[in-house]
CSV table of C-alpha atoms and ligand atoms in Angstrom, one decimal:
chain,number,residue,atom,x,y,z
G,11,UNK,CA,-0.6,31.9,13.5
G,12,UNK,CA,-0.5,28.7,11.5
G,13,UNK,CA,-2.2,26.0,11.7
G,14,UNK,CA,1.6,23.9,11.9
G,15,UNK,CA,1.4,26.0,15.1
G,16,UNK,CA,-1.8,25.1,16.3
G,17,UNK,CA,-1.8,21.6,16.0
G,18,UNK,CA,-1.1,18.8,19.3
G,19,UNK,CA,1.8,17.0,18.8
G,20,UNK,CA,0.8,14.4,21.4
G,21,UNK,CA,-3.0,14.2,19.4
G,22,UNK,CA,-1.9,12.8,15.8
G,23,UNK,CA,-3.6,10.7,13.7
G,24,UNK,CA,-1.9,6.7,13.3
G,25,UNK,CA,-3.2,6.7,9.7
G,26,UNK,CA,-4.1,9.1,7.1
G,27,UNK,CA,-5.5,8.1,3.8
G,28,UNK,CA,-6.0,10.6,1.4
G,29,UNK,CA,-7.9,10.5,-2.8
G,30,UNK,CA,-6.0,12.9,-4.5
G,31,UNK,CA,-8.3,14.3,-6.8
G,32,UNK,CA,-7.8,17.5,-9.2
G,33,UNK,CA,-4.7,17.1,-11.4
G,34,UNK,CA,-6.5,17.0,-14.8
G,35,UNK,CA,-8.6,20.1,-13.9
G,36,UNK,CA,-5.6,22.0,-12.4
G,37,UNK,CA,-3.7,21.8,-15.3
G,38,UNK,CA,-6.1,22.3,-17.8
G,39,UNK,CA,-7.2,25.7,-15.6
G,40,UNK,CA,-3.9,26.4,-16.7
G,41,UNK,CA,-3.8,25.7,-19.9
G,42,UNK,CA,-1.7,22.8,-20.0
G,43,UNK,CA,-2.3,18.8,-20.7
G,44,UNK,CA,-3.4,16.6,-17.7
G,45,UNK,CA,-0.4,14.7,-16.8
G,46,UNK,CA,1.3,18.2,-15.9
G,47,UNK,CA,-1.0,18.1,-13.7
G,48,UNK,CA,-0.2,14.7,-12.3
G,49,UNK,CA,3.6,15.6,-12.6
G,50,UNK,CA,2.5,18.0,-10.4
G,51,UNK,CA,1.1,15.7,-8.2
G,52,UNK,CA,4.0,13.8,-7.8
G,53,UNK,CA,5.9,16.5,-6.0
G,54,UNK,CA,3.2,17.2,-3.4
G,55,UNK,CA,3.2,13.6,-2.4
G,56,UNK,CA,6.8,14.3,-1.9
G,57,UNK,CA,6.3,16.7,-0.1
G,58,UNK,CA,3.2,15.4,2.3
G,59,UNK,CA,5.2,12.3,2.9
G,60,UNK,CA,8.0,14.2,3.8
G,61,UNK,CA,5.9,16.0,6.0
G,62,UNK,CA,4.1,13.2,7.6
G,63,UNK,CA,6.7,11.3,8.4
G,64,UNK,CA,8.1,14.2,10.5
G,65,UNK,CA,5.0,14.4,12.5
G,66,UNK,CA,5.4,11.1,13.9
G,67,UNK,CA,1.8,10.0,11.3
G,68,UNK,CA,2.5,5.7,11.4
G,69,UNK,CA,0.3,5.0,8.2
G,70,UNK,CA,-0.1,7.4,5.0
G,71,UNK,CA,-2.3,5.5,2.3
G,72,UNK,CA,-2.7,7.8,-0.7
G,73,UNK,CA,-5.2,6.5,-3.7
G,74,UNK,CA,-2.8,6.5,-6.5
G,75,UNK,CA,-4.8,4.6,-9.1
G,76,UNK,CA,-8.1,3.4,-8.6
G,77,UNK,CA,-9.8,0.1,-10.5
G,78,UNK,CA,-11.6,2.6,-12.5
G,79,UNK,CA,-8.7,4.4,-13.3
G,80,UNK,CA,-7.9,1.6,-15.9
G,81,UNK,CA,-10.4,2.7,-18.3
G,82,UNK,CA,-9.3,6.1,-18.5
G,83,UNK,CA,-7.2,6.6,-22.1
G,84,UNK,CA,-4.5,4.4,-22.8
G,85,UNK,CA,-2.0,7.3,-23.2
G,86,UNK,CA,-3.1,8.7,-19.8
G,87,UNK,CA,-2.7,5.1,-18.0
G,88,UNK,CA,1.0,4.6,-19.1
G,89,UNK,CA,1.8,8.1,-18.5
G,90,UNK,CA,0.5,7.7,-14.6
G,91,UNK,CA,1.9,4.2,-14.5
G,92,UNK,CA,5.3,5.3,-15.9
G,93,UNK,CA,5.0,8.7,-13.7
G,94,UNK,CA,4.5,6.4,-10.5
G,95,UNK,CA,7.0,3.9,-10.6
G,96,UNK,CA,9.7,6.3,-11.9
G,97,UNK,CA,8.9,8.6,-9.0
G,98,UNK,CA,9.0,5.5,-6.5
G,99,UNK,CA,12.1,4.5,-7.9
G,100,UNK,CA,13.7,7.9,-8.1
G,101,UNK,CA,12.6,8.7,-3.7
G,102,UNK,CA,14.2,5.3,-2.8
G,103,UNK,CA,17.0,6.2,-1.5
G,104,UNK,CA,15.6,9.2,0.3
G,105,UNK,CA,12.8,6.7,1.7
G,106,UNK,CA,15.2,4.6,3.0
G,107,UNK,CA,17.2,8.0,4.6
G,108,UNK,CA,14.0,9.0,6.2
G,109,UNK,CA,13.0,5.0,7.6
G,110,UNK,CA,9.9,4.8,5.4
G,111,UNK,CA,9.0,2.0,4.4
G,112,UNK,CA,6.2,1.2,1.6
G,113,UNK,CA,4.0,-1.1,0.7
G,114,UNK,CA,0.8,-1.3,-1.8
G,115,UNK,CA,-2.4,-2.4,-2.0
G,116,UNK,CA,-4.6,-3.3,-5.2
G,117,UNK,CA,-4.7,-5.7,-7.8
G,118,UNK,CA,-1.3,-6.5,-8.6
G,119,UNK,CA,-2.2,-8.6,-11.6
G,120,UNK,CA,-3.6,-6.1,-13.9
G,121,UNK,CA,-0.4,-3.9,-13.6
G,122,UNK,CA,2.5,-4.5,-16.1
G,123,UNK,CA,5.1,-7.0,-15.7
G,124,UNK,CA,7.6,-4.9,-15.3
G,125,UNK,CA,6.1,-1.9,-13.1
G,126,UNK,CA,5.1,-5.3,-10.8
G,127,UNK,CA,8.8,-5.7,-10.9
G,128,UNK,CA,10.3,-2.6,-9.9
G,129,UNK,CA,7.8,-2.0,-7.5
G,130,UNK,CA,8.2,-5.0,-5.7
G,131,UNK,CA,12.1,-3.9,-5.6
G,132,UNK,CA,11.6,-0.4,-3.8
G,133,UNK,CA,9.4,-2.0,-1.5
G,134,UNK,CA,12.3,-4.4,-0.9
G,135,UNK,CA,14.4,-2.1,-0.8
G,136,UNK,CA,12.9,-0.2,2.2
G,137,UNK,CA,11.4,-2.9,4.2
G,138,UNK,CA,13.8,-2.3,7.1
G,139,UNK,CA,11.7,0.9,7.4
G,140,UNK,CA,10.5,1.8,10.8
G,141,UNK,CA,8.8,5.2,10.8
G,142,UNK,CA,6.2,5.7,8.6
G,143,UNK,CA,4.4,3.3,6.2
G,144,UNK,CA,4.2,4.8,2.7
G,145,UNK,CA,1.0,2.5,1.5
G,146,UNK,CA,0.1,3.1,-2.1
G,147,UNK,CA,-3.5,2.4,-3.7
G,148,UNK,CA,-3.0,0.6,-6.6
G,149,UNK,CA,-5.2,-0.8,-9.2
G,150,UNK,CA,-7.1,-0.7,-5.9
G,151,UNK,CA,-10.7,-0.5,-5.1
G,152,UNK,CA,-12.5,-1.2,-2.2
G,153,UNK,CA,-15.2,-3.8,-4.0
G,154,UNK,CA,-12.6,-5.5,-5.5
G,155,UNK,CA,-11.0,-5.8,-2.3
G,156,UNK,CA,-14.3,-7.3,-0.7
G,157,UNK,CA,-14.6,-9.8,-3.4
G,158,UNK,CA,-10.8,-10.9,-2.9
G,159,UNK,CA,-11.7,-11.3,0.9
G,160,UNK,CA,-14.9,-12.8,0.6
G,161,UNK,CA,-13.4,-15.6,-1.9
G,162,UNK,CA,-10.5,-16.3,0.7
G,163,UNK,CA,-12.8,-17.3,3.5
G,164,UNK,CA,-14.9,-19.3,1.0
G,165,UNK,CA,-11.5,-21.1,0.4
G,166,UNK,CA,-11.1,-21.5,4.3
G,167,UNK,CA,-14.7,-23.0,4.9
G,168,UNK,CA,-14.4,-24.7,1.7
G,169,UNK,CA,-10.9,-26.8,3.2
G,170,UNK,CA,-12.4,-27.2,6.9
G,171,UNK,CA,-10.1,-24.3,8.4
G,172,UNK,CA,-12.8,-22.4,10.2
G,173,UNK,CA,-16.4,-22.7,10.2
G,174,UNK,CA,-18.8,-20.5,9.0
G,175,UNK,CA,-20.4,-19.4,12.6
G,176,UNK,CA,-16.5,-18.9,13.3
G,177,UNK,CA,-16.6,-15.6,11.1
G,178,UNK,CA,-16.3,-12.6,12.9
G,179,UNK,CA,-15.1,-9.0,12.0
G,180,UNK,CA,-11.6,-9.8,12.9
G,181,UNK,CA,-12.0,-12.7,9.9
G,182,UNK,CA,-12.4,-10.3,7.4
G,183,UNK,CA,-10.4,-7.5,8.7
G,184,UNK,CA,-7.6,-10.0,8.6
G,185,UNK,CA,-8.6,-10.8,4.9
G,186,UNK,CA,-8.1,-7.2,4.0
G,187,UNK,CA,-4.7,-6.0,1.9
G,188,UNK,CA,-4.7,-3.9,4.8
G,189,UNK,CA,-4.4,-6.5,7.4
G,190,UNK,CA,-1.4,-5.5,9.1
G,191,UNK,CA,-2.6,-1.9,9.6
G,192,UNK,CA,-5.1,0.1,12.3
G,193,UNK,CA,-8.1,1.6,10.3
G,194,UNK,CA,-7.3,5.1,8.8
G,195,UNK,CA,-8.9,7.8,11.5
G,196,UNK,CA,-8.9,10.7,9.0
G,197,UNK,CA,-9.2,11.0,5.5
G,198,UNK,CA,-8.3,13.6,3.2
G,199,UNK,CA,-10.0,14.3,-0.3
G,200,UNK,CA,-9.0,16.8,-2.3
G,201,UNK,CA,-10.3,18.5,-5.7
G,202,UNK,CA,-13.8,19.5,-4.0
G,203,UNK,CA,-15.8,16.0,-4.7
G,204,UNK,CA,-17.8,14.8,-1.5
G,205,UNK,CA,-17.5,11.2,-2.1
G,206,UNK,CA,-15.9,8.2,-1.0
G,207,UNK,CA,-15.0,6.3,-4.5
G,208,UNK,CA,-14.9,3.0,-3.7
G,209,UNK,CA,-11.7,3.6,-1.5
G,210,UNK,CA,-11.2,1.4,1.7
G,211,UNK,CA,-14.9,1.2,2.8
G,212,UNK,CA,-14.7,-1.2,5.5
G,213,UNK,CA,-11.6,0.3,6.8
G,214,UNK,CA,-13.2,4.0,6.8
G,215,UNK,CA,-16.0,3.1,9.0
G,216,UNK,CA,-15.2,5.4,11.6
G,217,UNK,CA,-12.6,7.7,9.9
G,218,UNK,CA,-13.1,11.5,10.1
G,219,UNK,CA,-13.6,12.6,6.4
G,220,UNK,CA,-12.2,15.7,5.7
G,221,UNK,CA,-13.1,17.2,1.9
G,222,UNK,CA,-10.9,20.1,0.6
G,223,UNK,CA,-11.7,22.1,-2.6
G,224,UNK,CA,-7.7,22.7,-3.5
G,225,UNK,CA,-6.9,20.6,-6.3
G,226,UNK,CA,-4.2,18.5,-5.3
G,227,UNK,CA,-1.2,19.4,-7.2
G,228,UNK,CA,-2.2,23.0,-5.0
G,229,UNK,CA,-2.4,20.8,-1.4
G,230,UNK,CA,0.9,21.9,0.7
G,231,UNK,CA,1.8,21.1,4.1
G,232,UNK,CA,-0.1,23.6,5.7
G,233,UNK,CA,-3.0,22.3,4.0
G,234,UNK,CA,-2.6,18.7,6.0
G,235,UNK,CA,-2.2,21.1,8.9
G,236,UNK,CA,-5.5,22.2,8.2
G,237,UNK,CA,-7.0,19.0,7.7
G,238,UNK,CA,-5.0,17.6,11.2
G,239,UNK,CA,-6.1,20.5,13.0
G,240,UNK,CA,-10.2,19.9,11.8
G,241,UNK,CA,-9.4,16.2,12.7
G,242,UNK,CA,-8.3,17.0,16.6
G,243,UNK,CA,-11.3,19.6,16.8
G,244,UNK,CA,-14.1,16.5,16.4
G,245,UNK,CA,-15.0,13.9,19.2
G,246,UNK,CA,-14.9,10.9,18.4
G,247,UNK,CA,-17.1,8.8,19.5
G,248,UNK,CA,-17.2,5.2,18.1
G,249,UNK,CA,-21.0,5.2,18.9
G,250,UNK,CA,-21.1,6.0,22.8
G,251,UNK,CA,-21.9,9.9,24.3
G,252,UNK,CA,-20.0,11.9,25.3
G,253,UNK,CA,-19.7,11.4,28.8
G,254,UNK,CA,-18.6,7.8,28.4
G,255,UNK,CA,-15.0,9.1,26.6
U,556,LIG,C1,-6.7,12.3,-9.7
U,556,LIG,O1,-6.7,13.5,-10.4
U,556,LIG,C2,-5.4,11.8,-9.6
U,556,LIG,C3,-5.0,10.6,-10.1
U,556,LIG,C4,-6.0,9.7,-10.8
U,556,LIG,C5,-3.7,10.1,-10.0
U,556,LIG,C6,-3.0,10.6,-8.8
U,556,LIG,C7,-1.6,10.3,-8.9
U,556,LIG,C8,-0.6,11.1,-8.6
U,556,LIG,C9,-0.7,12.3,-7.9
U,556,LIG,C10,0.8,10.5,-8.8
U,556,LIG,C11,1.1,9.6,-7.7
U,556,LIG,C12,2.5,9.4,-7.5
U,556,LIG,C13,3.0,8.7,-6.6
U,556,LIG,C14,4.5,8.6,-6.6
U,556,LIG,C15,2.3,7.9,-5.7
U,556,LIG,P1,-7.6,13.5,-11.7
U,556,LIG,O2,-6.8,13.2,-12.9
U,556,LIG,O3,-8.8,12.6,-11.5
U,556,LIG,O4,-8.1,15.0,-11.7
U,556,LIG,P2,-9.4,15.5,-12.3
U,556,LIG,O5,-10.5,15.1,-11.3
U,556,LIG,O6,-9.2,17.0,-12.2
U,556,LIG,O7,-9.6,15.0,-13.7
């Protein structure tokens, strides 16, 4: 049986966020340069949007290009930047076929003109979307996020708007990039790293983490079967027992 079989329909996940990690070292296993690898990649996130977006999943956030990921060579960055927003632009129309919509997170600044551009088209382009929300990490990481959010509610005390006994979770939540979206209740890592990488730590707070040793360019469908499946088999809790669910 597979696990496409095994898995409650009624029981899914709202938001999945996912590092896809493993590109570089799948294609050099194979004897190739790294960005086959992350052409590779491409098509599986073709292929898991696809896929989540027929399962009913609301929110897929998928860490495309981290802060770090800036200081990686310069031949590697405008090969991923160039691989992304051709891609994005190339699944568009399909996007729009399917009612996904996306949207991005990350530091828009440090990306080039032009890839701000024709981003900022596709996501134009399929804002009518509404099944699921493709939401891509870009130039994204979570401490830079915090320092964003931090220097907005500075901004607010500093012009009277709230005061600084007013602050609550909800104030910072409502900072985030990720404002307008529920907190991602699993995430998926790929590539066999146990780590977190500075991706959407106050928003993983309760997530189920989920850590896969397939590189990703080898992740399938029935691999986010898997994962969905290990998901539904945990209680969550959200700090009470048991008995109190
Ligand atoms: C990690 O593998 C992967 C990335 C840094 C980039 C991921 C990007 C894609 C799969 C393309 C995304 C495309 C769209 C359309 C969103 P790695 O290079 O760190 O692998 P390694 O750990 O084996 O070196």
């Amino acid at each position: 049986m597979t696990f496409a079989d095994q898995i409650d329909k009624k029981r899914m996940p709202k938001h999945i966020a996912i590092i896809m990690d493993g590109n570089g070292r799948w294609a050099k296993e194979r004897g190739h340069e790294r960005s086959y690898g992350h052409a590779q990649g491409v098509d599986v996130v073709r292929k898991i949007t696809d896929a989540s977006s027929r399962l009913g999943i609301q929110y897929l956030t998928l860490y495309a290009f981290s802060t770090e990921n800036w200081n990686r060579p310069q031949e590697e960055v405008n090969i991923l930047m160039s691989l992304i927003v051709s891609a994005i632009e190339r699944e568009t129309p399909d996007l729009i076929k399917n009612n996904v919509r996306l949207s991005t997170i990350g530091d828009f600044q440090r990306m080039p003109a032009d890839v701000q551009e024709r981003l900022a088209k596709c996501i134009r382009d399929t804002s009518a979307g509404t099944g699921l929300t493709l939401n891509l990490a870009l130039s994204y990481s979570s401490r830079w996020e915090l320092v964003d959010v931090v220097k907005k509610i500075a901004k607010q005390v500093q012009q009277g708007d709230i005061e600084v006994d007013e602050i609550t979770e909800s104030t910072i939540t409502d900072a985030l990039s990720t404002a307008s979206m529920p907190d991602p209740d699993l995430l998926i890592r790929t590539g066999g790293e146990v780590r977190i990488s500075n991706f959407l730590l106050w928003q993983l707070s309760y997530a189920e983490l989920y850590f896969t040793a397939e590189y990703w360019p080898d992740f399938n469908e029935e691999s986010l079967y898997k994962a969905i499946y290990d998901y539904q088999s945990r209680e969550r809790r959200f700090g009470k027992i048991s008995e109190q669910l």
